[in-house]
Amino acid sequence: MDEIQFRSIMLQHGQEKILDSFAKMSGDEKSSLLKQCDSLDFSFLNALKNKEGKRGKIEPIRTMKLSEIEENKGKYEEVGVKAIKEGKVAALVLAGGMGTRLGSEHAKGMYNIGITKPVYIFQRMFENMMEVVDKTGAWVPLFIMTSLINDGEVKEFLKEHSFFGYNPDKVHFFVQDMSPCVDYEGNILFVRPGEFAMSPNGNGGFYSSLMNAGLDELCKKEGIEYINVFAIDNVLQKIADPLFVGATILSGCATGAKVVKKAEPGEKVGSICLEDGMPSVVEYYDMTEELLAAKDEDGEPAYEYGVILNYLFRLKEMDGIVRNEMPVHIVKKKVPYMELSAESPEGYVTVTPDKPNAFKLETLTLDFVRMMGSCLPFEVVRDHEFAPIKNPTGVDSVESAREMLKAVGYEL
Ligand code: UTP
């Protein structure tokens, strides 16, 4: 990018302050900033102009409940196993997050949750994948989305651990894109002169990044029709679960979403519902008191199911969805940044905040549910399939996940 283009983009996005800083930079700093800008998607900044995204009309959606799944188990499993054996199903792990709440300096998958022996989060993922390999006799292709920040260490770690026994030929890596971080006034932050503060652009970036890496072509070549997208941090989940795959295929829906009964109405998970008549996931902070108190015709809470970030997507429909159509969410996070300082020999100091100080701009996987037009909400047993690790202790933590693993007989 040249200076003229840079100036025009900065003005277009109200970044006059950045132009002031740019004017004071050395030649090297200017060139490195312009180089960094080549790979940045500034359209994400448009989200700042339209912060109050309005929700449509929210109504309950029919969920396929455990009893219905149990009744049709044989049929669903048969269809799912067949699709997996025919190589039509791949798995995709979202492992590009920063794991800021967990506070580890490495990728979340490298975190050791073991007590008497090492048990890594990545290890749990491969163990969960081996269940389906053992059941079907087929290796499920696995796409691993990393970020520019953790790509190198993740690859090295998995190689060092021989992919925890998984077939390395079936594993494909790709790196997600980054977006700039801004302060609460909307100004892009710097980490040092000549370098913007950036963060991975949210887990919804997986499809565009997969395409950028040319892996959508690989999917077509190999005849992959469905992709099971899941979070790295749920250490108790079924991956490419034949039952879920079969039920979704037979439903004819373009997506399937695993859901659990919420622990309490306000639990911090997205609620599955209809929005303006279309399947949708409403984030917990968009659920009003009225919606939380609403009851269905059986007198049960109308929005009692929450998503666990484990979806099945039909690739045919994903092809039509490009990144620019995806809503960009504004998330408050802790972002280290540079402050100019005459006292420091470098002319600046790095400020590491201890509470959120900035906005990150992210697209979210859950938005695909609405954009793809049809969804099968599929209930799973919380104690068997939902142990997310967000924090070191407390709710959704290393501690709570360990307890859940022990309860299903897993030795830590
Ligand atoms: P979270 O939104 O919980 O974020 O990610 P996180 O990075 O794990 O943790 P915090 O919020 O910084 O503490 C849910 C899933 O989405 C992935 C994460 O790796 C996790 O599997 N993710 C998140 C990405 O792959 N890319 C992103 O940009 C963000």
Coordinates of C-alpha atoms and ligand atoms in Angstrom, one line a residue, residues 94-102 108 145 176 200-203 230-233 309 333 360 362 389-390, ligand 1:
L94 CA -11.4 -23.1 15.8
A95 CA -8.0 -22.7 17.4
G96 CA -7.2 -19.1 16.5
G97 CA -8.4 -17.5 19.7
M98 CA -6.2 -15.6 22.1
G99 CA -7.5 -17.3 25.3
T100 CA -7.1 -14.1 27.2
R101 CA -9.3 -15.2 30.1
L102 CA -7.3 -18.4 30.6
K108 CA -5.2 -22.8 24.4
M145 CA -7.6 -22.9 12.1
Q176 CA -7.2 -16.9 10.1
P200 CA -7.6 -12.5 15.2
N201 CA -10.8 -11.5 13.4
G202 CA -13.2 -13.8 15.3
N203 CA -14.1 -17.4 14.8
F230 CA -16.2 -26.7 16.9
A231 CA -14.3 -24.9 19.5
I232 CA -11.0 -26.1 20.8
D233 CA -11.9 -25.4 24.4
L309 CA -20.2 -24.0 19.5
K333 CA -11.1 -6.9 25.5
K360 CA -11.8 -6.1 19.1
E362 CA -14.9 -10.1 15.2
I389 CA -12.5 -24.0 29.4
K390 CA -12.6 -20.2 29.4
Ligands
UTP1 P1 -13.7 -17.4 22.6 O1 -14.6 -16.4 22.0 O2 -14.1 -18.1 23.9 O3 -12.3 -16.8 22.7 O4 -13.5 -18.5 21.5 P2 -10.9 -17.4 23.3 O5 -9.8 -16.8 22.4 O6 -10.9 -18.9 23.4 O7 -10.8 -16.8 24.7 P3 -10.8 -15.3 25.3 O8 -12.2 -14.7 25.0 O9 -9.7 -14.5 24.6 O10 -10.6 -15.5 26.8 C1 -14.3 -19.6 21.2 C2 -13.6 -20.5 20.2 O11 -13.3 -19.7 19.0 C3 -11.9 -19.7 18.7 C4 -11.2 -20.0 20.1 O12 -9.9 -20.5 19.8 C5 -12.2 -21.0 20.7 O13 -12.0 -22.3 20.2 N1 -11.6 -18.4 18.2 C6 -11.9 -17.3 18.8 C7 -10.9 -18.4 17.0 O14 -10.5 -19.5 16.4 N2 -10.6 -17.2 16.4 C8 -10.9 -16.0 17.0 O15 -10.6 -14.9 16.4 C9 -11.6 -16.0 18.2

